[in-house]
mmCIF file of C-alpha atoms in Angstrom:
data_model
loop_
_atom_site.group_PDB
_atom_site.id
_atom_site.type_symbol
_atom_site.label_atom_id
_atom_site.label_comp_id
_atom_site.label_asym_id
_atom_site.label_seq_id
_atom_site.Cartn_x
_atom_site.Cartn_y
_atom_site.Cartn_z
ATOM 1 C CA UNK A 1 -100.298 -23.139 -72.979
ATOM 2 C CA UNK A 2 -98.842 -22.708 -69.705
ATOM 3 C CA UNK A 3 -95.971 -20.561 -69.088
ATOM 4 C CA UNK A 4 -92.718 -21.878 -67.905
ATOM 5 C CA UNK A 5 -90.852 -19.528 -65.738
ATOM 6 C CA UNK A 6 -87.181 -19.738 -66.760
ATOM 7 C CA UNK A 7 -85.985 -18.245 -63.121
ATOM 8 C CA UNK A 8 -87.868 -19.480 -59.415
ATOM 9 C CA UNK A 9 -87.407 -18.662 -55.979
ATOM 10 C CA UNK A 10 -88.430 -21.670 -53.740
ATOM 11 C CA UNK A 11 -89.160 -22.047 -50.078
ATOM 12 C CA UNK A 12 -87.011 -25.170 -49.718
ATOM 13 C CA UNK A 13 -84.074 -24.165 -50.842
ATOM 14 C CA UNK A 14 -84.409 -19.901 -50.415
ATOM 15 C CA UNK A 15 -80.514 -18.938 -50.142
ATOM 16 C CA UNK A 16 -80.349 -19.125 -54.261
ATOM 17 C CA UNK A 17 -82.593 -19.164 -57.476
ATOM 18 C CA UNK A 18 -83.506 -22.144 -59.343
ATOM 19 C CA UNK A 19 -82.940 -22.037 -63.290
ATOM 20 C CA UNK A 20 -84.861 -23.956 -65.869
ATOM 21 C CA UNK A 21 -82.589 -26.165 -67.279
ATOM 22 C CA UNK A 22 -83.203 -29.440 -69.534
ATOM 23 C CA UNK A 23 -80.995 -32.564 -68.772
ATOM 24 C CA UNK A 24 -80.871 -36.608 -70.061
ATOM 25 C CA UNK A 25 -78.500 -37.340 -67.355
ATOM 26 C CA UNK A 26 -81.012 -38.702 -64.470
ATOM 27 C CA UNK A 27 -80.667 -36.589 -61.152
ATOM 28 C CA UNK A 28 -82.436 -37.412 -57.857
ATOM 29 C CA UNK A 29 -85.031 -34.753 -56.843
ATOM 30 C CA UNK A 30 -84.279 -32.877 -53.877
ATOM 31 C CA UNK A 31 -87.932 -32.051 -53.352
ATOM 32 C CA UNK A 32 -89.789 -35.448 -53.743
ATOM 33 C CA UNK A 33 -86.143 -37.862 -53.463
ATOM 34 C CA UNK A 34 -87.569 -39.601 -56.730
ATOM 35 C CA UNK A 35 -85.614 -39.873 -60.008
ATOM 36 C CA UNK A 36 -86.050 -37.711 -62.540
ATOM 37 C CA UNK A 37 -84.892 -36.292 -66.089
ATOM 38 C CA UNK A 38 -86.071 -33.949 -68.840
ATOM 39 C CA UNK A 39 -86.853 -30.368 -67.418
ATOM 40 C CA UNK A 40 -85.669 -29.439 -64.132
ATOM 41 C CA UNK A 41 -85.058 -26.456 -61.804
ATOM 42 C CA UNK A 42 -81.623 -26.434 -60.847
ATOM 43 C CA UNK A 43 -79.768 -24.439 -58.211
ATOM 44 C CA UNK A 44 -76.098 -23.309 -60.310
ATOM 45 C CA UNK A 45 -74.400 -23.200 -57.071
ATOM 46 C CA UNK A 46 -75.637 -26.026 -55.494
ATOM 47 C CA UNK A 47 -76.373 -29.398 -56.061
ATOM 48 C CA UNK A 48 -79.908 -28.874 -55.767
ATOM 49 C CA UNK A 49 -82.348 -30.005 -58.594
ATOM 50 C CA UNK A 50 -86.401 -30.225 -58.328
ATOM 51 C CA UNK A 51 -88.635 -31.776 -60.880
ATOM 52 C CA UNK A 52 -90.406 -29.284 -62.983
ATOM 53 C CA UNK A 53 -93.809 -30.728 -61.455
ATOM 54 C CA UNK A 54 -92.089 -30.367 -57.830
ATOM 55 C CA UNK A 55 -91.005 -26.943 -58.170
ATOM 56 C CA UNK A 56 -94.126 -25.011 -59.258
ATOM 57 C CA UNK A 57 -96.178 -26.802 -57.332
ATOM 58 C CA UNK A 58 -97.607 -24.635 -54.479
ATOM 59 C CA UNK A 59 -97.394 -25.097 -51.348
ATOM 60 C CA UNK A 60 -101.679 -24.343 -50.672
ATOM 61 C CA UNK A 61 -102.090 -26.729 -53.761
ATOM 62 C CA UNK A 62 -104.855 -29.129 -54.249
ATOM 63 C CA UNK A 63 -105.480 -31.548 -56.522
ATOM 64 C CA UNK A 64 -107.908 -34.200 -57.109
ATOM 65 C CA UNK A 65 -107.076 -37.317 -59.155
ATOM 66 C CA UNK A 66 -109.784 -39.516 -61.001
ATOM 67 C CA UNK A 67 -108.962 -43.094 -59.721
ATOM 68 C CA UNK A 68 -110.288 -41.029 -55.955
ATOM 69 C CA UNK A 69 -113.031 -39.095 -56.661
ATOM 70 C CA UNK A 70 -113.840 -38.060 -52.954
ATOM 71 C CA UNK A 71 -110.241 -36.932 -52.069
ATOM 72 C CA UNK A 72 -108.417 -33.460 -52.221
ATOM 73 C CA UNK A 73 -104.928 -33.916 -52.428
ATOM 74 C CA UNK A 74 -103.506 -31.468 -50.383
ATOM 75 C CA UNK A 75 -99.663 -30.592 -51.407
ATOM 76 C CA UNK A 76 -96.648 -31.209 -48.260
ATOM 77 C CA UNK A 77 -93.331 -30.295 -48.303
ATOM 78 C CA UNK A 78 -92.271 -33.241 -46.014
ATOM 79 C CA UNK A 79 -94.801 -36.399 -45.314
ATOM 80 C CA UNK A 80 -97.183 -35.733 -42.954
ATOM 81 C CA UNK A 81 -97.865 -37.423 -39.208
ATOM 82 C CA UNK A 82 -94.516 -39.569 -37.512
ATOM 83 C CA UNK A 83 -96.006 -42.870 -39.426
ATOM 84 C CA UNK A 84 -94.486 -44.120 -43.033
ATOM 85 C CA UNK A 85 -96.445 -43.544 -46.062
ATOM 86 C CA UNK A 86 -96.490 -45.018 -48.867
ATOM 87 C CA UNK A 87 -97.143 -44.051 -52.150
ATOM 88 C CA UNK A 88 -100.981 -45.512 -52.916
ATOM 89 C CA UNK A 89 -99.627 -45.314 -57.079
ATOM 90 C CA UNK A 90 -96.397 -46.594 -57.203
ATOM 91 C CA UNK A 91 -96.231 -48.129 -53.667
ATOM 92 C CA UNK A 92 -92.734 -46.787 -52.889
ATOM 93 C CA UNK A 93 -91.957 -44.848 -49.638
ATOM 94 C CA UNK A 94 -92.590 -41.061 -49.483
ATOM 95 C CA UNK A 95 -89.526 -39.711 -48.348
ATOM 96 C CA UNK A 96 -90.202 -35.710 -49.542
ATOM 97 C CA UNK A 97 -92.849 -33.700 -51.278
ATOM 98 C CA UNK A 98 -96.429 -35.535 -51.342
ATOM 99 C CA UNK A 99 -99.960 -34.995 -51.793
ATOM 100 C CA UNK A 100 -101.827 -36.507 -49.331
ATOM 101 C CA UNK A 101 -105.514 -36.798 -48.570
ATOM 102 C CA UNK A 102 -106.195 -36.623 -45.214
ATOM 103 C CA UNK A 103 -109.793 -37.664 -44.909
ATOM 104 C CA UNK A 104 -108.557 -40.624 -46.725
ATOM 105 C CA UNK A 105 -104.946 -41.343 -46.259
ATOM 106 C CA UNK A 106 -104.195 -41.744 -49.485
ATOM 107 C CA UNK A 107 -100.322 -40.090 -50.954
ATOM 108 C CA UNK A 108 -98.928 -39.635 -54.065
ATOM 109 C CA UNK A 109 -95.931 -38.944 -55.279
ATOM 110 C CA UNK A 110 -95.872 -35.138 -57.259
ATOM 111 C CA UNK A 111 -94.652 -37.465 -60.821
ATOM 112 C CA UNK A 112 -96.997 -40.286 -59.821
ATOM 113 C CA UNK A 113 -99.768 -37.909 -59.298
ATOM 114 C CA UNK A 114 -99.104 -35.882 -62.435
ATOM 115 C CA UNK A 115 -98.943 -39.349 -64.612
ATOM 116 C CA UNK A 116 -100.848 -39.026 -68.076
ATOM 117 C CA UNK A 117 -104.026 -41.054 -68.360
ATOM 118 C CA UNK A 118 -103.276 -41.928 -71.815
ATOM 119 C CA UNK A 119 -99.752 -42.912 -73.240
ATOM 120 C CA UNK A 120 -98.922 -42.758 -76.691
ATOM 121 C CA UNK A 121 -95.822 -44.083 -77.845
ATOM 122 C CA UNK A 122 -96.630 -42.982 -81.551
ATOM 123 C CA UNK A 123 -97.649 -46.508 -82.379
ATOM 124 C CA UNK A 124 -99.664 -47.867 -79.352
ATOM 125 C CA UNK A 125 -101.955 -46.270 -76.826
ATOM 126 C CA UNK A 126 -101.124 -47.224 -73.233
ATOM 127 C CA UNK A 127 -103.564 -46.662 -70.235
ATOM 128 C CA UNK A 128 -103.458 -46.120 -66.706
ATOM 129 C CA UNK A 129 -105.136 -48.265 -64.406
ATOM 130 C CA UNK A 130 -106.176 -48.388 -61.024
ATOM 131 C CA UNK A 131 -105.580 -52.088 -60.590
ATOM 132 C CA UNK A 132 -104.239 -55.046 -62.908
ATOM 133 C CA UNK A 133 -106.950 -57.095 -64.865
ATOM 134 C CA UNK A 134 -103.814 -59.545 -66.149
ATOM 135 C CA UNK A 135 -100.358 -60.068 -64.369
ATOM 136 C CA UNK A 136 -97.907 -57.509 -64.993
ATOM 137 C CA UNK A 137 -95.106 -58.341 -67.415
ATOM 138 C CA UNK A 138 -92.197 -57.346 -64.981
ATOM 139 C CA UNK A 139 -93.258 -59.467 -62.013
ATOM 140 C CA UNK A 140 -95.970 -61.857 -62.917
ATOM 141 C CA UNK A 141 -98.278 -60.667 -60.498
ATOM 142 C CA UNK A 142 -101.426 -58.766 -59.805
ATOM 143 C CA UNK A 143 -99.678 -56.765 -56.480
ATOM 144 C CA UNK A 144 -101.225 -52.961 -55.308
ATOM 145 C CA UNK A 145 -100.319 -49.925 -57.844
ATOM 146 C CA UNK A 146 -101.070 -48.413 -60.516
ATOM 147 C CA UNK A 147 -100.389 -49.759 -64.198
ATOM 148 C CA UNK A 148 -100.572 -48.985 -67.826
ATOM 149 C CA UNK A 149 -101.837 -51.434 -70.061
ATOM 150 C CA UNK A 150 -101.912 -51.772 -73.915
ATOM 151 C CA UNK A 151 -105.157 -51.080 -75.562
ATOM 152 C CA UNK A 152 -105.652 -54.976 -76.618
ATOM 153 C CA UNK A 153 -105.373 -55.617 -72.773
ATOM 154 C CA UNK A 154 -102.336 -58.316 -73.416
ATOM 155 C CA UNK A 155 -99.328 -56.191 -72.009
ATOM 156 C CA UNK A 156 -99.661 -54.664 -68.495
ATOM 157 C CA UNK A 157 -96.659 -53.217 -66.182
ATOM 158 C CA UNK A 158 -96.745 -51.759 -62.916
ATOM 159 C CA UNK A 159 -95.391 -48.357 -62.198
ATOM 160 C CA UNK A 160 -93.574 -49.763 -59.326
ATOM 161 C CA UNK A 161 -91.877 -51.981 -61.335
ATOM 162 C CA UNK A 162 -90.828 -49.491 -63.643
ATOM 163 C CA UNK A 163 -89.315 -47.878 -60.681
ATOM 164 C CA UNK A 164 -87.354 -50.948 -59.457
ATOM 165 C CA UNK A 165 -85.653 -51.589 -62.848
ATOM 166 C CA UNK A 166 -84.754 -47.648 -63.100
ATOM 167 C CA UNK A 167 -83.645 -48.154 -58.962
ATOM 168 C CA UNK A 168 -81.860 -51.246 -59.920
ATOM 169 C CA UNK A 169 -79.446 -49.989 -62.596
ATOM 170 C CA UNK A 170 -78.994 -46.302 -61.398
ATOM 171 C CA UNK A 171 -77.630 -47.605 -58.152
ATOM 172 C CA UNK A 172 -74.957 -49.234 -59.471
ATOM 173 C CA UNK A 173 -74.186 -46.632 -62.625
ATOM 174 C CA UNK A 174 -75.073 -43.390 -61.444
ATOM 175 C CA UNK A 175 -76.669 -42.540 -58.104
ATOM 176 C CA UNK A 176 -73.457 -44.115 -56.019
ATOM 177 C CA UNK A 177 -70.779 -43.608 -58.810
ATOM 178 C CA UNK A 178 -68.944 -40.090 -58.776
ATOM 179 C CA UNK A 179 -70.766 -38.282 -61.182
ATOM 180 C CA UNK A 180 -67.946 -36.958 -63.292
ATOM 181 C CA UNK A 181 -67.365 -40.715 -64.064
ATOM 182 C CA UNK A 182 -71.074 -41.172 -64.914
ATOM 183 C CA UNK A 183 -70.967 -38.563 -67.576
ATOM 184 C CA UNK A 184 -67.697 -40.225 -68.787
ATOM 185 C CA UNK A 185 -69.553 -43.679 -69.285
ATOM 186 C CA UNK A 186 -72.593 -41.677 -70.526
ATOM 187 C CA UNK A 187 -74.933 -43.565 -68.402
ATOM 188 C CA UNK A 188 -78.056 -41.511 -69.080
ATOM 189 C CA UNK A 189 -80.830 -44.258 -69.046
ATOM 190 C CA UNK A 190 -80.609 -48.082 -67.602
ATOM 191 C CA UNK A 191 -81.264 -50.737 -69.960
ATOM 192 C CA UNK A 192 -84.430 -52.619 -69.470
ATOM 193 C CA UNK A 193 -83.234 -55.221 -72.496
ATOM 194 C CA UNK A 194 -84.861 -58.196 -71.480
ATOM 195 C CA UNK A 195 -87.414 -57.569 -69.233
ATOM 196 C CA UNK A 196 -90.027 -59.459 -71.466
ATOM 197 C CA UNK A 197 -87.646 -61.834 -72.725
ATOM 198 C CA UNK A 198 -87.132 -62.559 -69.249
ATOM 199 C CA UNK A 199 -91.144 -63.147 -68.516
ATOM 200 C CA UNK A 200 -91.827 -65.059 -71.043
ATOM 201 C CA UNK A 201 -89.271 -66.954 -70.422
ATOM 202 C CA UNK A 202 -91.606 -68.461 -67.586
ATOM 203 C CA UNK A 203 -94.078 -69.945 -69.230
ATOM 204 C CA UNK A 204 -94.662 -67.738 -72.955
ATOM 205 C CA UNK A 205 -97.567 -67.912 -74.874
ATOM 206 C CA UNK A 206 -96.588 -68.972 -78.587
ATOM 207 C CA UNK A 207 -97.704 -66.329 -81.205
ATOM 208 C CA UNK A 208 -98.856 -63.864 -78.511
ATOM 209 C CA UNK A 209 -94.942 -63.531 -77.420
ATOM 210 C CA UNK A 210 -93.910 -61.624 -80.759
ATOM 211 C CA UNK A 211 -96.497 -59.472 -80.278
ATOM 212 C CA UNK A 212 -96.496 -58.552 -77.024
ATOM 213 C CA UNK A 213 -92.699 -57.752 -77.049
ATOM 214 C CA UNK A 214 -93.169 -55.714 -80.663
ATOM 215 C CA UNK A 215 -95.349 -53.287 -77.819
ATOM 216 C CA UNK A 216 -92.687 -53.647 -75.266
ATOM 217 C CA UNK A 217 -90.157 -51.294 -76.276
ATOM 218 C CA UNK A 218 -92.631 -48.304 -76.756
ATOM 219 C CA UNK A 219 -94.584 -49.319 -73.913
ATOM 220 C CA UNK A 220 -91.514 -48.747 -71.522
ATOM 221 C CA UNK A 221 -90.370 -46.429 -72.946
ATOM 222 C CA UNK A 222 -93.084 -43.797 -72.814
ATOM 223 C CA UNK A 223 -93.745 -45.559 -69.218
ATOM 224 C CA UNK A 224 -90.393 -44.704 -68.098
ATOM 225 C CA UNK A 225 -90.327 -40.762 -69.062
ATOM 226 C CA UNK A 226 -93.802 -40.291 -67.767
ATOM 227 C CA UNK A 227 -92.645 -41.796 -64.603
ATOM 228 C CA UNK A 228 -89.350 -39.531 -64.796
ATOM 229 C CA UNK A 229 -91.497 -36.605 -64.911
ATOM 230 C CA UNK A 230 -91.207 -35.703 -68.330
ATOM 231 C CA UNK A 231 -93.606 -37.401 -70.650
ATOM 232 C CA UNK A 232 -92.705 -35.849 -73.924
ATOM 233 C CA UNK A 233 -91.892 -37.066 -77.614
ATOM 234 C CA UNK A 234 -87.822 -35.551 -76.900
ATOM 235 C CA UNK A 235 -87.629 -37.533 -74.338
ATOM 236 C CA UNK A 236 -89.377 -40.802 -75.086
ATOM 237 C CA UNK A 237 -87.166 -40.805 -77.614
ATOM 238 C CA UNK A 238 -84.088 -40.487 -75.517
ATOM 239 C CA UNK A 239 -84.881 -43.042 -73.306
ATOM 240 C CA UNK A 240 -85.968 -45.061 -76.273
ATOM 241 C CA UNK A 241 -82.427 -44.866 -77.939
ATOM 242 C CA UNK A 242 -81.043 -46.065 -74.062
ATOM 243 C CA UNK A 243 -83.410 -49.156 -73.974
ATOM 244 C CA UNK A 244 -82.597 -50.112 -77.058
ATOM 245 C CA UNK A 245 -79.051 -50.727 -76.072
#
């Protein structure tokens, strides 16, 4: 097992050290600007916080990720070249830390690049995907990005539109509300009741509707904390007990 250092010293942020800390109150990652939760390095003095997989990452870092078996992923503090980039997994902008593959152009986000191949919500295996084979339960369509689908192949969502339900809600309950009020209201996760109801809504299939939304709630759930950055059982289960709401 890999150790965890409890106490780092990063380049980003060198005036203090960063302290392991664990947290279900989402905080926006200083190093990559994406949401996060579960383990995080935190700066006690400021309001600083990195993702566990944005922290320890090293600057000379490279990765290689099996949907691009030609590319090296090398790791950037800050996106490279004066164009935009976009993330090639979730298909969000990259605003902070990245890999990128410069014979290739391809970025990813540190949490998009560290997602799990295989989910497992306990119940139901859930698996990553290049590209869609069906239309994605969030938006009905087959857009760019990566996306998990259920092992029966029925219930597909995109990791971008994970990220615009998560966007959606935390805007208006945490990431522009003082935060003292935000623990008040104990707004830890945003409630993505609905989201198949509201699909099938559109055109459902019958007998294939009870099903598919019986996989729903795990599926998201374990979707959402791998996307967060922390795809563990303590946390699914958080975010499970949020949805459910």
């Amino acid at each position: 097992m890999m150790k965890i250092d409890k106490e780092i010293s990063h380049p980003i942020h060198p005036l203090h050290k960063l302290k392991l800390e664990y947290t279900e109150i989402p905080f926006n990652c200083d190093g990559c600007k994406e949401a996060g939760i579960g383990l995080k390095y935190k700066c006690q003095q400021c309001e600083f916080d990195l993702h566990k997989a944005c922290a320890v990452a090293p600057s000379t870092s490279i990765i290689h990720h099996p949907f691009y078996e030609k590319c090296e992923f090398q790791f950037h503090y800050y996106p490279p070249g004066a164009a935009r980039r976009i993330c090639d997994a979730c298909r969000k902008d990259v605003l902070g830390f990245v890999y990128h593959c410069k014979r290739c152009g391809f970025d990813l986000h540190p949490c998009c690049a560290n997602l799990p191949q295989v989910l497992n919500d306990g119940e139901y295996s859930l698996y990553l995907c290049l590209k869609l084979s069906s239309s994605c339960h969030r938006c009905g369509g087959k857009g760019h990005g990566w996306s998990y689908r259920s092992h029966c192949k029925t219930y597909h969502l995109h990791v971008s539109c994970v990220k615009e339900l998560l966007v959606e809600n935390w805007q208006a309950m945490y990431l522009n509300v003082d935060k003292n009020k935000v623990r008040e209201m104990q707004t830890r996760i945003p409630s993505l009741k609905g989201t198949l109801k509201n699909y099938h809504g559109h055109g459902g299939r019958g007998g294939k509707v009870s099903k598919c939304c019986q996989i729903a709630g795990g599926a998201v759930r374990v979707i959402v904390s791998a996307i967060l950055g922390d795809p563990t059982a303590i946390i699914a289960a958080v975010v499970g007990g949020f949805i459910s709401k």
